[in-house]
Amino acid sequence: MTRHLLDLADLSVEEWDALTTLACDVRDHIDRYAHVCDGRIMATLFYEPSTRTQMSFQTAMLRLGGRLIGFDDPNSSSVAKGESLKDTIRVVSGYADLIVMRHPLAGSAKAASLYSRVPVINAGDGGHLHPTQTLTDLVTLRLEKGRFDGMTVGLCGDLKHGRTVHSLIKTLSRFPTNSFVLISTPYLRIPAYVRAILDRSGCAYREVDRLDDAIDTLDVLYMTRIQRERFSSIEEYHRQQGVYVLDAAKMDRAKPDLIVMHPLPRVDEIAVEVDDDPRAKYFEQTEYGLYARMALIMTMLQHPEKRLPDTLPVGSLHRCGNPHCITGREPYVPRVFRREGDTLVCDYCDEQTLRP
Ligand code: NCD
């Protein structure tokens, strides 16, 4: 298993199987795991609001017998005094055995991993990725559908800014028998790098504007919130808001074995009446997130060696064009790009940046 968890797609299908198998065992025998992390300390550094991710990580560590440090309001830490991400991570990685970090900038977890002596788990880096939500989603699929492949998966809502969507597509497109229906307004379509991954995957996919045009074909419907905080203009948010609402009438047209997932929080995109439909699995999903994170913490703490990375990558002279990339805000982070065809792609945020 990789030392850090920055992107679930960095793991193999076998590793996903192992983690979800362990999560299912935790669910069935949680007491057996009560002392696995005795004496271990996990830091949760939340630079952005969170309910489920933060509390499920904290509960997971407490249920494993470990202890916690951290902050959920960067203004109550030295970040408010202007401390860099690098310095915070260097310091905290001297205190804790594991760091769980959520941050508003894309690529922040990867940047943090360069300066950490202990494993870093990405708990959401801006609008980029959210690997532990996807691990939660895999546990949900395993328990509720019994498989990760051979499904028609609909993703609906803010596919542009929704990090849960990006991580889930990257992961489920590893199985060529999955197909995707991407349901959004033209403004909220998936980013170019996610589209490139889908194009390379061999999975069939189509894009539609209306949920009504797809719902009867789906095995899984993944609803998402319109991500107000990631819009550059509030007027644009108001234009996109409230476009998608899953209600009982729409559910009447869906397959009897559809499952409805949502990373939560919900705003108005699922009517409350749907909660009583047995196909609604979003509250179960939150519970599975606890088991998923217990499995992940145990797995990552199996290799307790504390050391700094041997070398830092060599920085490039190019700049990433994404205004929400960590390399623009923390200038010491070495800028690294990979070449894909005739395009340079930022290694932190995946933005296709330059055509030299
Ligand atoms: C999601 C997130 O933070 O990206 N929530 C979560 O972690 N369960 C989804 C969202 O905020 O809409």
PDB file of N, CA, C and O in Angstrom, residues 145 147 149-154 177 179 181 206 211-212 214-221 246 248-260 274 277-281:
ATOM      1  N   LYS A 145     -24.835  -3.574  -3.263  1.00  0.00           N
ATOM      2  CA  LYS A 145     -24.983  -4.111  -4.626  1.00  0.00           C
ATOM      3  C   LYS A 145     -24.197  -5.408  -4.819  1.00  0.00           C
ATOM      4  O   LYS A 145     -24.377  -6.093  -5.814  1.00  0.00           O
ATOM      5  N   ARG A 147     -21.128  -5.725  -5.657  1.00  0.00           N
ATOM      6  CA  ARG A 147     -20.120  -5.681  -6.727  1.00  0.00           C
ATOM      7  C   ARG A 147     -19.681  -4.242  -6.998  1.00  0.00           C
ATOM      8  O   ARG A 147     -20.343  -3.293  -6.572  1.00  0.00           O
ATOM      9  N   ASP A 149     -18.592  -3.675 -10.364  1.00  0.00           N
ATOM     10  CA  ASP A 149     -18.559  -3.599 -11.830  1.00  0.00           C
ATOM     11  C   ASP A 149     -19.918  -3.980 -12.417  1.00  0.00           C
ATOM     12  O   ASP A 149     -20.845  -4.330 -11.686  1.00  0.00           O
ATOM     13  N   GLY A 150     -20.013  -3.861 -13.733  1.00  0.00           N
ATOM     14  CA  GLY A 150     -21.238  -4.265 -14.431  1.00  0.00           C
ATOM     15  C   GLY A 150     -22.448  -3.401 -14.078  1.00  0.00           C
ATOM     16  O   GLY A 150     -23.582  -3.874 -14.095  1.00  0.00           O
ATOM     17  N   MET A 151     -22.208  -2.130 -13.758  1.00  0.00           N
ATOM     18  CA  MET A 151     -23.323  -1.260 -13.330  1.00  0.00           C
ATOM     19  C   MET A 151     -23.431  -0.030 -14.234  1.00  0.00           C
ATOM     20  O   MET A 151     -22.435   0.444 -14.777  1.00  0.00           O
ATOM     21  N   THR A 152     -24.663   0.480 -14.328  1.00  0.00           N
ATOM     22  CA  THR A 152     -24.869   1.794 -14.927  1.00  0.00           C
ATOM     23  C   THR A 152     -25.000   2.786 -13.778  1.00  0.00           C
ATOM     24  O   THR A 152     -25.917   2.688 -12.965  1.00  0.00           O
ATOM     25  N   VAL A 153     -24.023   3.684 -13.714  1.00  0.00           N
ATOM     26  CA  VAL A 153     -23.925   4.596 -12.571  1.00  0.00           C
ATOM     27  C   VAL A 153     -24.270   6.005 -13.049  1.00  0.00           C
ATOM     28  O   VAL A 153     -23.608   6.546 -13.945  1.00  0.00           O
ATOM     29  N   GLY A 154     -25.292   6.596 -12.455  1.00  0.00           N
ATOM     30  CA  GLY A 154     -25.647   7.985 -12.766  1.00  0.00           C
ATOM     31  C   GLY A 154     -25.065   8.902 -11.713  1.00  0.00           C
ATOM     32  O   GLY A 154     -25.171   8.619 -10.513  1.00  0.00           O
ATOM     33  N   THR A 177     -16.614  -2.702 -17.451  1.00  0.00           N
ATOM     34  CA  THR A 177     -18.026  -3.071 -17.625  1.00  0.00           C
ATOM     35  C   THR A 177     -18.964  -2.079 -16.943  1.00  0.00           C
ATOM     36  O   THR A 177     -20.180  -2.235 -17.037  1.00  0.00           O
ATOM     37  N   SER A 179     -20.790   1.562 -16.838  1.00  0.00           N
ATOM     38  CA  SER A 179     -21.048   2.693 -17.726  1.00  0.00           C
ATOM     39  C   SER A 179     -21.606   3.835 -16.882  1.00  0.00           C
ATOM     40  O   SER A 179     -22.136   3.606 -15.793  1.00  0.00           O
ATOM     41  N   VAL A 181     -23.721   7.678 -16.613  1.00  0.00           N
ATOM     42  CA  VAL A 181     -24.578   8.727 -17.150  1.00  0.00           C
ATOM     43  C   VAL A 181     -24.295   9.967 -16.308  1.00  0.00           C
ATOM     44  O   VAL A 181     -24.494   9.959 -15.082  1.00  0.00           O
ATOM     45  N   ARG A 206     -22.432   8.785 -21.206  1.00  0.00           N
ATOM     46  CA  ARG A 206     -23.147   9.826 -21.934  1.00  0.00           C
ATOM     47  C   ARG A 206     -23.469  10.950 -20.972  1.00  0.00           C
ATOM     48  O   ARG A 206     -23.517  10.733 -19.754  1.00  0.00           O
ATOM     49  N   LEU A 211     -32.440  14.672 -15.256  1.00  0.00           N
ATOM     50  CA  LEU A 211     -32.469  13.422 -14.500  1.00  0.00           C
ATOM     51  C   LEU A 211     -33.558  12.490 -15.053  1.00  0.00           C
ATOM     52  O   LEU A 211     -33.373  11.269 -15.117  1.00  0.00           O
ATOM     53  N   ASP A 212     -34.667  13.080 -15.495  1.00  0.00           N
ATOM     54  CA  ASP A 212     -35.767  12.284 -16.052  1.00  0.00           C
ATOM     55  C   ASP A 212     -35.340  11.476 -17.277  1.00  0.00           C
ATOM     56  O   ASP A 212     -35.927  10.440 -17.572  1.00  0.00           O
ATOM     57  N   ALA A 214     -32.705   9.815 -17.623  1.00  0.00           N
ATOM     58  CA  ALA A 214     -31.765   8.739 -17.305  1.00  0.00           C
ATOM     59  C   ALA A 214     -32.242   7.812 -16.205  1.00  0.00           C
ATOM     60  O   ALA A 214     -31.807   6.668 -16.130  1.00  0.00           O
ATOM     61  N   ILE A 215     -33.127   8.267 -15.353  1.00  0.00           N
ATOM     62  CA  ILE A 215     -33.322   7.571 -14.078  1.00  0.00           C
ATOM     63  C   ILE A 215     -33.749   6.113 -14.246  1.00  0.00           C
ATOM     64  O   ILE A 215     -33.330   5.249 -13.471  1.00  0.00           O
ATOM     65  N   ASP A 216     -34.520   5.806 -15.286  1.00  0.00           N
ATOM     66  CA  ASP A 216     -35.017   4.430 -15.426  1.00  0.00           C
ATOM     67  C   ASP A 216     -33.930   3.449 -15.864  1.00  0.00           C
ATOM     68  O   ASP A 216     -34.140   2.246 -15.832  1.00  0.00           O
ATOM     69  N   THR A 217     -32.754   3.951 -16.255  1.00  0.00           N
ATOM     70  CA  THR A 217     -31.686   3.057 -16.743  1.00  0.00           C
ATOM     71  C   THR A 217     -30.652   2.733 -15.667  1.00  0.00           C
ATOM     72  O   THR A 217     -29.745   1.948 -15.905  1.00  0.00           O
ATOM     73  N   LEU A 218     -30.747   3.358 -14.508  1.00  0.00           N
ATOM     74  CA  LEU A 218     -29.629   3.345 -13.554  1.00  0.00           C
ATOM     75  C   LEU A 218     -29.691   2.205 -12.541  1.00  0.00           C
ATOM     76  O   LEU A 218     -30.775   1.840 -12.061  1.00  0.00           O
ATOM     77  N   ASP A 219     -28.486   1.693 -12.192  1.00  0.00           N
ATOM     78  CA  ASP A 219     -28.355   0.773 -11.055  1.00  0.00           C
ATOM     79  C   ASP A 219     -27.956   1.534  -9.787  1.00  0.00           C
ATOM     80  O   ASP A 219     -28.255   1.112  -8.677  1.00  0.00           O
ATOM     81  N   VAL A 220     -27.224   2.619 -10.001  1.00  0.00           N
ATOM     82  CA  VAL A 220     -26.781   3.461  -8.877  1.00  0.00           C
ATOM     83  C   VAL A 220     -27.029   4.913  -9.287  1.00  0.00           C
ATOM     84  O   VAL A 220     -26.687   5.304 -10.403  1.00  0.00           O
ATOM     85  N   LEU A 221     -27.607   5.688  -8.383  1.00  0.00           N
ATOM     86  CA  LEU A 221     -27.738   7.127  -8.628  1.00  0.00           C
ATOM     87  C   LEU A 221     -26.991   7.848  -7.514  1.00  0.00           C
ATOM     88  O   LEU A 221     -27.321   7.709  -6.332  1.00  0.00           O
ATOM     89  N   LEU A 246     -34.407  15.139  -6.635  1.00  0.00           N
ATOM     90  CA  LEU A 246     -34.905  13.761  -6.702  1.00  0.00           C
ATOM     91  C   LEU A 246     -36.086  13.661  -5.745  1.00  0.00           C
ATOM     92  O   LEU A 246     -35.948  13.935  -4.551  1.00  0.00           O
ATOM     93  N   ALA A 248     -40.228  11.602  -4.976  1.00  0.00           N
ATOM     94  CA  ALA A 248     -40.908  10.302  -5.043  1.00  0.00           C
ATOM     95  C   ALA A 248     -41.406  10.010  -6.458  1.00  0.00           C
ATOM     96  O   ALA A 248     -41.360   8.857  -6.914  1.00  0.00           O
ATOM     97  N   ALA A 249     -41.837  11.041  -7.175  1.00  0.00           N
ATOM     98  CA  ALA A 249     -42.335  10.823  -8.540  1.00  0.00           C
ATOM     99  C   ALA A 249     -41.209  10.289  -9.438  1.00  0.00           C
ATOM    100  O   ALA A 249     -41.427   9.372 -10.247  1.00  0.00           O
ATOM    101  N   LYS A 250     -40.019  10.844  -9.282  1.00  0.00           N
ATOM    102  CA  LYS A 250     -38.893  10.350 -10.096  1.00  0.00           C
ATOM    103  C   LYS A 250     -38.523   8.934  -9.659  1.00  0.00           C
ATOM    104  O   LYS A 250     -38.206   8.068 -10.493  1.00  0.00           O
ATOM    105  N   MET A 251     -38.557   8.677  -8.359  1.00  0.00           N
ATOM    106  CA  MET A 251     -38.208   7.337  -7.862  1.00  0.00           C
ATOM    107  C   MET A 251     -39.182   6.288  -8.401  1.00  0.00           C
ATOM    108  O   MET A 251     -38.799   5.127  -8.585  1.00  0.00           O
ATOM    109  N   ASP A 252     -40.415   6.673  -8.684  1.00  0.00           N
ATOM    110  CA  ASP A 252     -41.404   5.732  -9.241  1.00  0.00           C
ATOM    111  C   ASP A 252     -40.944   5.173 -10.582  1.00  0.00           C
ATOM    112  O   ASP A 252     -41.354   4.083 -10.981  1.00  0.00           O
ATOM    113  N   ARG A 253     -40.134   5.935 -11.300  1.00  0.00           N
ATOM    114  CA  ARG A 253     -39.701   5.511 -12.631  1.00  0.00           C
ATOM    115  C   ARG A 253     -38.388   4.724 -12.593  1.00  0.00           C
ATOM    116  O   ARG A 253     -37.917   4.241 -13.610  1.00  0.00           O
ATOM    117  N   ALA A 254     -37.784   4.617 -11.402  1.00  0.00           N
ATOM    118  CA  ALA A 254     -36.459   3.976 -11.286  1.00  0.00           C
ATOM    119  C   ALA A 254     -36.600   2.475 -11.104  1.00  0.00           C
ATOM    120  O   ALA A 254     -37.663   1.964 -10.747  1.00  0.00           O
ATOM    121  N   LYS A 255     -35.474   1.748 -11.335  1.00  0.00           N
ATOM    122  CA  LYS A 255     -35.474   0.291 -11.174  1.00  0.00           C
ATOM    123  C   LYS A 255     -35.745  -0.077  -9.711  1.00  0.00           C
ATOM    124  O   LYS A 255     -35.326   0.649  -8.804  1.00  0.00           O
ATOM    125  N   PRO A 256     -36.339  -1.245  -9.495  1.00  0.00           N
ATOM    126  CA  PRO A 256     -36.599  -1.648  -8.102  1.00  0.00           C
ATOM    127  C   PRO A 256     -35.322  -1.893  -7.298  1.00  0.00           C
ATOM    128  O   PRO A 256     -35.331  -1.766  -6.073  1.00  0.00           O
ATOM    129  N   ASP A 257     -34.223  -2.217  -8.008  1.00  0.00           N
ATOM    130  CA  ASP A 257     -32.982  -2.458  -7.263  1.00  0.00           C
ATOM    131  C   ASP A 257     -31.965  -1.315  -7.418  1.00  0.00           C
ATOM    132  O   ASP A 257     -30.777  -1.487  -7.149  1.00  0.00           O
ATOM    133  N   LEU A 258     -32.470  -0.147  -7.835  1.00  0.00           N
ATOM    134  CA  LEU A 258     -31.596   1.043  -7.819  1.00  0.00           C
ATOM    135  C   LEU A 258     -31.136   1.293  -6.377  1.00  0.00           C
ATOM    136  O   LEU A 258     -31.879   0.987  -5.432  1.00  0.00           O
ATOM    137  N   ILE A 259     -29.919   1.832  -6.201  1.00  0.00           N
ATOM    138  CA  ILE A 259     -29.614   2.424  -4.896  1.00  0.00           C
ATOM    139  C   ILE A 259     -29.271   3.901  -5.103  1.00  0.00           C
ATOM    140  O   ILE A 259     -28.659   4.273  -6.104  1.00  0.00           O
ATOM    141  N   VAL A 260     -29.743   4.726  -4.164  1.00  0.00           N
ATOM    142  CA  VAL A 260     -29.456   6.160  -4.206  1.00  0.00           C
ATOM    143  C   VAL A 260     -28.387   6.450  -3.162  1.00  0.00           C
ATOM    144  O   VAL A 260     -28.550   6.119  -1.980  1.00  0.00           O
ATOM    145  N   VAL A 274     -37.990  10.988  -0.005  1.00  0.00           N
ATOM    146  CA  VAL A 274     -37.221   9.867  -0.560  1.00  0.00           C
ATOM    147  C   VAL A 274     -36.517   9.077   0.563  1.00  0.00           C
ATOM    148  O   VAL A 274     -36.201   7.900   0.414  1.00  0.00           O
ATOM    149  N   ASP A 277     -37.811   5.664   1.245  1.00  0.00           N
ATOM    150  CA  ASP A 277     -37.755   4.662   0.176  1.00  0.00           C
ATOM    151  C   ASP A 277     -36.617   3.690   0.506  1.00  0.00           C
ATOM    152  O   ASP A 277     -35.493   4.132   0.794  1.00  0.00           O
ATOM    153  N   PRO A 278     -36.864   2.377   0.484  1.00  0.00           N
ATOM    154  CA  PRO A 278     -35.786   1.446   0.855  1.00  0.00           C
ATOM    155  C   PRO A 278     -34.575   1.513  -0.069  1.00  0.00           C
ATOM    156  O   PRO A 278     -33.495   1.036   0.283  1.00  0.00           O
ATOM    157  N   ARG A 279     -34.731   2.132  -1.228  1.00  0.00           N
ATOM    158  CA  ARG A 279     -33.596   2.264  -2.148  1.00  0.00           C
ATOM    159  C   ARG A 279     -32.664   3.416  -1.762  1.00  0.00           C
ATOM    160  O   ARG A 279     -31.571   3.532  -2.297  1.00  0.00           O
ATOM    161  N   ALA A 280     -33.094   4.271  -0.839  1.00  0.00           N
ATOM    162  CA  ALA A 280     -32.248   5.381  -0.380  1.00  0.00           C
ATOM    163  C   ALA A 280     -31.218   4.833   0.592  1.00  0.00           C
ATOM    164  O   ALA A 280     -31.565   4.269   1.629  1.00  0.00           O
ATOM    165  N   LYS A 281     -29.944   4.960   0.265  1.00  0.00           N
ATOM    166  CA  LYS A 281     -28.885   4.336   1.089  1.00  0.00           C
ATOM    167  C   LYS A 281     -27.922   5.362   1.666  1.00  0.00           C
ATOM    168  O   LYS A 281     -26.866   4.996   2.169  1.00  0.00           O
TER     169      LYS A 281
END
